[in-house]
PDB file of C-alpha atoms in Angstrom:
ATOM      1  CA  MET B   1      -5.434   9.155   7.772  1.00  0.00           C
ATOM      2  CA  ASP B   2      -6.659   8.585  11.303  1.00  0.00           C
ATOM      3  CA  PRO B   3      -3.742   9.818  13.557  1.00  0.00           C
ATOM      4  CA  ASP B   4      -4.004   7.248  16.197  1.00  0.00           C
ATOM      5  CA  ARG B   5      -3.229   4.629  13.420  1.00  0.00           C
ATOM      6  CA  SER B   6      -5.522   2.008  15.070  1.00  0.00           C
ATOM      7  CA  ALA B   7      -6.491   0.224  11.552  1.00  0.00           C
ATOM      8  CA  ALA B   8      -3.696  -2.317  12.523  1.00  0.00           C
ATOM      9  CA  ARG B   9      -6.142  -3.518  15.092  1.00  0.00           C
ATOM     10  CA  ASN B  10      -9.328  -3.048  13.379  1.00  0.00           C
ATOM     11  CA  PRO B  11     -11.320  -6.533  13.216  1.00  0.00           C
ATOM     12  CA  ALA B  12     -12.240  -5.824   9.634  1.00  0.00           C
ATOM     13  CA  VAL B  13      -8.487  -6.599   9.028  1.00  0.00           C
ATOM     14  CA  SER B  14      -8.348 -10.314   8.648  1.00  0.00           C
ATOM     15  CA  GLY B  15      -5.607 -11.996  10.511  1.00  0.00           C
ATOM     16  CA  PRO B  16      -3.283 -14.584   8.876  1.00  0.00           C
ATOM     17  CA  ALA B  17      -5.035 -17.626  10.563  1.00  0.00           C
ATOM     18  CA  ASP B  18      -8.149 -16.720   8.405  1.00  0.00           C
ATOM     19  CA  ARG B  19      -6.250 -16.769   5.115  1.00  0.00           C
ATOM     20  CA  PRO B  20      -5.497 -19.732   2.889  1.00  0.00           C
ATOM     21  CA  SER B  21      -1.767 -20.592   2.193  1.00  0.00           C
ATOM     22  CA  THR B  22      -0.541 -18.893  -0.826  1.00  0.00           C
ATOM     23  CA  GLY B  23       3.176 -19.691  -0.775  1.00  0.00           C
ATOM     24  CA  ARG B  24       4.192 -16.360  -0.037  1.00  0.00           C
ATOM     25  CA  SER B  25       5.699 -14.880   3.279  1.00  0.00           C
ATOM     26  CA  PRO B  26       3.489 -14.902   5.897  1.00  0.00           C
ATOM     27  CA  ALA B  27       1.549 -12.023   6.646  1.00  0.00           C
ATOM     28  CA  PRO B  28       2.508  -9.738   9.617  1.00  0.00           C
ATOM     29  CA  ASP B  29       0.392 -10.122  12.708  1.00  0.00           C
ATOM     30  CA  PHE B  30      -1.693  -7.334  12.289  1.00  0.00           C
ATOM     31  CA  ASP B  31      -4.440  -8.218  14.785  1.00  0.00           C
ATOM     32  CA  SER B  32      -2.726  -9.147  17.950  1.00  0.00           C
ATOM     33  CA  ALA B  33      -3.141  -6.480  20.432  1.00  0.00           C
ATOM     34  CA  PRO B  34      -0.017  -5.749  22.245  1.00  0.00           C
ATOM     35  CA  ASP B  35       0.329  -5.743  25.937  1.00  0.00           C
ATOM     36  CA  ALA B  36       0.739  -2.415  27.613  1.00  0.00           C
ATOM     37  CA  GLY B  37       3.877  -0.613  26.541  1.00  0.00           C
ATOM     38  CA  GLU B  38       4.699  -3.441  24.015  1.00  0.00           C
ATOM     39  CA  VAL B  39       5.255  -2.252  20.394  1.00  0.00           C
ATOM     40  CA  ASP B  40       3.349  -4.011  17.736  1.00  0.00           C
ATOM     41  CA  TYR B  41       3.289  -4.012  14.118  1.00  0.00           C
ATOM     42  CA  TRP B  42       1.847  -0.395  13.521  1.00  0.00           C
ATOM     43  CA  SER B  43       3.123   1.361  16.615  1.00  0.00           C
ATOM     44  CA  PHE B  44       6.714   0.455  15.592  1.00  0.00           C
ATOM     45  CA  VAL B  45       6.772   3.286  13.312  1.00  0.00           C
ATOM     46  CA  ASP B  46       6.480   5.749  15.942  1.00  0.00           C
ATOM     47  CA  HIS B  47       8.751   3.708  18.464  1.00  0.00           C
ATOM     48  CA  PHE B  48      11.307   3.847  15.417  1.00  0.00           C
ATOM     49  CA  ALA B  49      11.108   7.636  15.001  1.00  0.00           C
ATOM     50  CA  LYS B  50      11.581   8.076  18.630  1.00  0.00           C
ATOM     51  CA  ASN B  51      14.627   6.153  19.165  1.00  0.00           C
ATOM     52  CA  ALA B  52      16.298   5.560  15.729  1.00  0.00           C
ATOM     53  CA  GLY B  53      17.875   9.217  15.718  1.00  0.00           C
ATOM     54  CA  GLU B  54      20.052   8.554  18.700  1.00  0.00           C
ATOM     55  CA  GLN B  55      20.881   5.138  17.426  1.00  0.00           C
ATOM     56  CA  ARG B  56      21.957   6.317  13.947  1.00  0.00           C
ATOM     57  CA  PRO B  57      22.880  10.031  13.789  1.00  0.00           C
ATOM     58  CA  TRP B  58      23.329   9.931  10.106  1.00  0.00           C
ATOM     59  CA  LEU B  59      19.628   8.787   9.678  1.00  0.00           C
ATOM     60  CA  ASP B  60      17.268  11.303   7.490  1.00  0.00           C
ATOM     61  CA  LEU B  61      14.487  10.598  10.105  1.00  0.00           C
ATOM     62  CA  GLU B  62      11.709  12.276   8.305  1.00  0.00           C
ATOM     63  CA  ALA B  63      12.231  10.334   5.030  1.00  0.00           C
ATOM     64  CA  ALA B  64      12.571   7.058   6.961  1.00  0.00           C
ATOM     65  CA  GLU B  65       9.303   7.669   8.885  1.00  0.00           C
ATOM     66  CA  PHE B  66       7.374   8.559   5.893  1.00  0.00           C
ATOM     67  CA  PHE B  67       8.354   5.629   3.852  1.00  0.00           C
ATOM     68  CA  MET B  68       8.012   3.131   6.828  1.00  0.00           C
ATOM     69  CA  THR B  69       4.332   4.469   7.224  1.00  0.00           C
ATOM     70  CA  LEU B  70       3.844   4.268   3.645  1.00  0.00           C
ATOM     71  CA  HIS B  71       5.165   0.771   3.350  1.00  0.00           C
ATOM     72  CA  ARG B  72       3.298  -0.565   6.618  1.00  0.00           C
ATOM     73  CA  ALA B  73       0.007   1.166   5.537  1.00  0.00           C
ATOM     74  CA  PHE B  74       0.141  -0.214   2.251  1.00  0.00           C
ATOM     75  CA  GLU B  75       0.715  -3.694   3.625  1.00  0.00           C
ATOM     76  CA  LEU B  76      -2.035  -3.536   5.838  1.00  0.00           C
ATOM     77  CA  ILE B  77      -4.391  -2.662   3.190  1.00  0.00           C
ATOM     78  CA  VAL B  78      -3.215  -5.080   0.547  1.00  0.00           C
ATOM     79  CA  TYR B  79      -3.216  -8.018   2.870  1.00  0.00           C
ATOM     80  CA  ASP B  80      -6.498  -7.315   3.875  1.00  0.00           C
ATOM     81  CA  ILE B  81      -7.861  -7.073   0.287  1.00  0.00           C
ATOM     82  CA  ARG B  82      -5.817 -10.027  -0.756  1.00  0.00           C
ATOM     83  CA  GLY B  83      -7.329 -12.244   2.105  1.00  0.00           C
ATOM     84  CA  GLU B  84     -10.832 -11.676   0.504  1.00  0.00           C
ATOM     85  CA  LEU B  85      -9.809 -12.789  -3.121  1.00  0.00           C
ATOM     86  CA  GLU B  86      -6.990 -15.548  -2.887  1.00  0.00           C
ATOM     87  CA  GLN B  87      -9.221 -18.536  -2.503  1.00  0.00           C
ATOM     88  CA  ARG B  88     -10.515 -17.419  -6.324  1.00  0.00           C
ATOM     89  CA  MET B  89      -7.635 -15.854  -7.988  1.00  0.00           C
ATOM     90  CA  SER B  90      -4.302 -14.746  -6.773  1.00  0.00           C
ATOM     91  CA  SER B  91      -3.462 -10.905  -6.936  1.00  0.00           C
ATOM     92  CA  ALA B  92      -0.749 -11.722  -9.690  1.00  0.00           C
ATOM     93  CA  ALA B  93      -3.244 -13.283 -11.859  1.00  0.00           C
ATOM     94  CA  LEU B  94      -5.801 -10.572 -11.316  1.00  0.00           C
ATOM     95  CA  ARG B  95      -3.173  -7.980 -12.145  1.00  0.00           C
ATOM     96  CA  VAL B  96      -2.204  -9.921 -15.367  1.00  0.00           C
ATOM     97  CA  LEU B  97      -6.013 -10.203 -16.477  1.00  0.00           C
ATOM     98  CA  LEU B  98      -6.736  -6.445 -15.762  1.00  0.00           C
ATOM     99  CA  VAL B  99      -3.822  -5.624 -18.140  1.00  0.00           C
ATOM    100  CA  LEU B 100      -5.184  -7.884 -20.796  1.00  0.00           C
ATOM    101  CA  THR B 101      -8.972  -6.857 -20.549  1.00  0.00           C
ATOM    102  CA  THR B 102      -7.903  -3.234 -20.693  1.00  0.00           C
ATOM    103  CA  VAL B 103      -5.307  -2.867 -23.547  1.00  0.00           C
ATOM    104  CA  GLY B 104      -6.275  -5.915 -25.174  1.00  0.00           C
ATOM    105  CA  PRO B 105      -3.845  -8.593 -26.826  1.00  0.00           C
ATOM    106  CA  SER B 106      -0.549  -8.100 -25.704  1.00  0.00           C
ATOM    107  CA  THR B 107       3.048  -9.560 -26.073  1.00  0.00           C
ATOM    108  CA  LEU B 108       4.894 -11.117 -22.954  1.00  0.00           C
ATOM    109  CA  LEU B 109       6.856  -7.986 -23.043  1.00  0.00           C
ATOM    110  CA  ARG B 110       4.016  -5.786 -23.074  1.00  0.00           C
ATOM    111  CA  VAL B 111       2.390  -7.661 -20.108  1.00  0.00           C
ATOM    112  CA  THR B 112       5.682  -7.604 -18.126  1.00  0.00           C
ATOM    113  CA  GLU B 113       5.999  -3.998 -18.704  1.00  0.00           C
ATOM    114  CA  LEU B 114       2.284  -2.994 -17.568  1.00  0.00           C
ATOM    115  CA  THR B 115       2.306  -5.424 -14.428  1.00  0.00           C
ATOM    116  CA  GLY B 116       5.577  -4.702 -12.888  1.00  0.00           C
ATOM    117  CA  MET B 117       6.309  -8.319 -12.764  1.00  0.00           C
ATOM    118  CA  SER B 118       9.394 -10.236 -13.876  1.00  0.00           C
ATOM    119  CA  ARG B 119       9.404 -11.915 -17.383  1.00  0.00           C
ATOM    120  CA  ALA B 120       9.735 -15.289 -15.598  1.00  0.00           C
ATOM    121  CA  ALA B 121       6.960 -14.562 -13.295  1.00  0.00           C
ATOM    122  CA  VAL B 122       4.609 -13.613 -16.043  1.00  0.00           C
ATOM    123  CA  SER B 123       5.564 -16.419 -18.251  1.00  0.00           C
ATOM    124  CA  ALA B 124       4.810 -19.058 -15.644  1.00  0.00           C
ATOM    125  CA  LEU B 125       1.820 -17.446 -14.644  1.00  0.00           C
ATOM    126  CA  LEU B 126       0.292 -17.265 -18.200  1.00  0.00           C
ATOM    127  CA  LYS B 127       1.061 -21.031 -18.606  1.00  0.00           C
ATOM    128  CA  ARG B 128      -1.184 -21.455 -15.480  1.00  0.00           C
ATOM    129  CA  LEU B 129      -3.940 -19.190 -16.704  1.00  0.00           C
ATOM    130  CA  GLU B 130      -3.692 -20.914 -20.132  1.00  0.00           C
ATOM    131  CA  ALA B 131      -4.287 -24.214 -18.616  1.00  0.00           C
ATOM    132  CA  ASP B 132      -7.184 -22.679 -16.679  1.00  0.00           C
ATOM    133  CA  GLY B 133      -8.888 -21.508 -19.888  1.00  0.00           C
ATOM    134  CA  LEU B 134      -8.487 -17.898 -18.728  1.00  0.00           C
ATOM    135  CA  VAL B 135      -5.796 -16.670 -21.580  1.00  0.00           C
ATOM    136  CA  ASP B 136      -4.880 -18.202 -24.740  1.00  0.00           C
ATOM    137  CA  ARG B 137      -1.851 -17.674 -27.148  1.00  0.00           C
ATOM    138  CA  SER B 138      -1.375 -17.135 -30.638  1.00  0.00           C
ATOM    139  CA  PRO B 139       1.438 -16.314 -33.046  1.00  0.00           C
ATOM    140  CA  SER B 140       1.346 -12.677 -33.923  1.00  0.00           C
ATOM    141  CA  PRO B 141      -0.271 -11.718 -37.137  1.00  0.00           C
ATOM    142  CA  GLU B 142       2.263  -9.031 -37.654  1.00  0.00           C
ATOM    143  CA  ASP B 143       5.427 -10.862 -36.499  1.00  0.00           C
ATOM    144  CA  GLY B 144       4.964 -14.815 -36.717  1.00  0.00           C
ATOM    145  CA  ARG B 145       7.889 -14.826 -34.163  1.00  0.00           C
ATOM    146  CA  SER B 146       6.019 -13.180 -31.202  1.00  0.00           C
ATOM    147  CA  ILE B 147       3.267 -14.532 -29.368  1.00  0.00           C
ATOM    148  CA  VAL B 148       0.217 -12.480 -28.700  1.00  0.00           C
ATOM    149  CA  ILE B 149      -1.843 -13.177 -25.367  1.00  0.00           C
ATOM    150  CA  GLN B 150      -5.215 -12.276 -24.859  1.00  0.00           C
ATOM    151  CA  ALA B 151      -7.971 -13.052 -22.167  1.00  0.00           C
ATOM    152  CA  THR B 152     -10.631 -15.434 -22.932  1.00  0.00           C
ATOM    153  CA  GLU B 153     -14.419 -14.783 -22.599  1.00  0.00           C
ATOM    154  CA  GLU B 154     -14.186 -16.902 -19.514  1.00  0.00           C
ATOM    155  CA  GLY B 155     -11.055 -15.042 -18.346  1.00  0.00           C
ATOM    156  CA  LYS B 156     -12.894 -11.721 -18.776  1.00  0.00           C
ATOM    157  CA  ARG B 157     -15.718 -12.979 -16.779  1.00  0.00           C
ATOM    158  CA  ALA B 158     -13.458 -14.078 -13.755  1.00  0.00           C
ATOM    159  CA  CYS B 159     -11.636 -11.144 -13.936  1.00  0.00           C
ATOM    160  CA  ASP B 160     -14.684  -9.063 -13.615  1.00  0.00           C
ATOM    161  CA  GLU B 161     -16.286 -11.218 -10.804  1.00  0.00           C
ATOM    162  CA  VAL B 162     -13.101 -11.274  -8.643  1.00  0.00           C
ATOM    163  CA  TYR B 163     -12.340  -7.367  -9.245  1.00  0.00           C
ATOM    164  CA  ARG B 164     -15.853  -6.341  -8.262  1.00  0.00           C
ATOM    165  CA  ASP B 165     -15.417  -7.544  -4.773  1.00  0.00           C
ATOM    166  CA  TYR B 166     -11.612  -6.280  -5.042  1.00  0.00           C
ATOM    167  CA  ASN B 167     -12.960  -2.776  -5.713  1.00  0.00           C
ATOM    168  CA  ALA B 168     -15.617  -3.011  -3.015  1.00  0.00           C
ATOM    169  CA  ARG B 169     -12.717  -3.470  -0.705  1.00  0.00           C
ATOM    170  CA  GLU B 170     -10.627  -0.697  -2.148  1.00  0.00           C
ATOM    171  CA  SER B 171     -13.766   1.788  -1.818  1.00  0.00           C
ATOM    172  CA  PHE B 172     -14.239   0.650   1.721  1.00  0.00           C
ATOM    173  CA  TRP B 173     -10.481   1.700   2.870  1.00  0.00           C
ATOM    174  CA  TYR B 174     -10.883   4.715   0.489  1.00  0.00           C
ATOM    175  CA  GLY B 175     -13.747   5.892   2.325  1.00  0.00           C
ATOM    176  CA  HIS B 176     -11.513   6.331   5.621  1.00  0.00           C
ATOM    177  CA  LEU B 177      -9.889   9.359   3.940  1.00  0.00           C
ATOM    178  CA  ASP B 178     -11.383  12.860   3.080  1.00  0.00           C
ATOM    179  CA  PRO B 179     -11.289  13.623  -0.772  1.00  0.00           C
ATOM    180  CA  GLU B 180      -8.656  16.318  -0.088  1.00  0.00           C
ATOM    181  CA  GLU B 181      -6.416  13.624   1.799  1.00  0.00           C
ATOM    182  CA  ALA B 182      -6.810  11.189  -0.842  1.00  0.00           C
ATOM    183  CA  GLU B 183      -6.002  13.660  -3.628  1.00  0.00           C
ATOM    184  CA  ALA B 184      -3.039  14.867  -1.644  1.00  0.00           C
ATOM    185  CA  ILE B 185      -1.707  11.419  -1.407  1.00  0.00           C
ATOM    186  CA  LYS B 186      -2.243  10.790  -4.915  1.00  0.00           C
ATOM    187  CA  ARG B 187      -0.411  13.686  -6.127  1.00  0.00           C
ATOM    188  CA  GLY B 188       2.340  13.281  -4.077  1.00  0.00           C
ATOM    189  CA  LEU B 189       2.770   9.512  -4.918  1.00  0.00           C
ATOM    190  CA  SER B 190       2.383  10.466  -8.624  1.00  0.00           C
ATOM    191  CA  ARG B 191       5.407  13.187  -8.317  1.00  0.00           C
ATOM    192  CA  LEU B 192       7.452  10.464  -6.574  1.00  0.00           C
ATOM    193  CA  ALA B 193       6.924   7.710  -9.352  1.00  0.00           C
ATOM    194  CA  ALA B 194       7.503  10.420 -11.963  1.00  0.00           C
ATOM    195  CA  SER B 195      10.966  11.297 -10.372  1.00  0.00           C
ATOM    196  CA  VAL B 196      11.786   7.634 -10.355  1.00  0.00           C
ATOM    197  CA  SER B 197      11.005   7.132 -13.788  1.00  0.00           C
ATOM    198  CA  GLU B 198      13.016  10.240 -14.824  1.00  0.00           C
ATOM    199  CA  ALA B 199      16.059   9.085 -12.849  1.00  0.00           C
ATOM    200  CA  ARG B 200      15.791   5.570 -14.565  1.00  0.00           C
ATOM    201  CA  ARG B 201      15.938   7.278 -17.802  1.00  0.00           C
ATOM    202  CA  ARG B 202      18.901   9.519 -16.921  1.00  0.00           C
ATOM    203  CA  SER B 203      20.785   6.449 -15.613  1.00  0.00           C
TER     204      SER B 203
END
């Protein structure tokens, strides 16, 4: 990525004032330009790395700086993408519809597993999506005690319309990386995810 980390003040990143209220925590103030010498949301990472070692001698500084950089870069991009879409569909609703339109009819447990959301959150969201005509639920033909959820035709159309714009924004940010950088990041994150999965299986 660009080492000067200037994306935090890029006008392409919408500020929180430009976004509808969604009920979640307010977005970090990515766009406010700091005064000379003042630390902002993104430059805090460098500031932390320069000072945290003295304050916390026990700290694994390289690991802390890496994950803080990862987390904040992810937030910058995700808030930008969500800002383009929230007036039409929440990111959680899009995540659920992507699962249903990709793997087909699924149980609540399966949707929970594939979205990474809690069972309670998925259940509440599915009720709203059903009320909007985007999904329907019916007893499983194999097990009458289970409920199968599937996207309706309207749900499939809505998912594709929103995801098309979502993916265009993903493409915009992906274009800021060289193919080799993107592949290295993907490979590294995949290795981390595999390590986490293996640790959970052992615990």
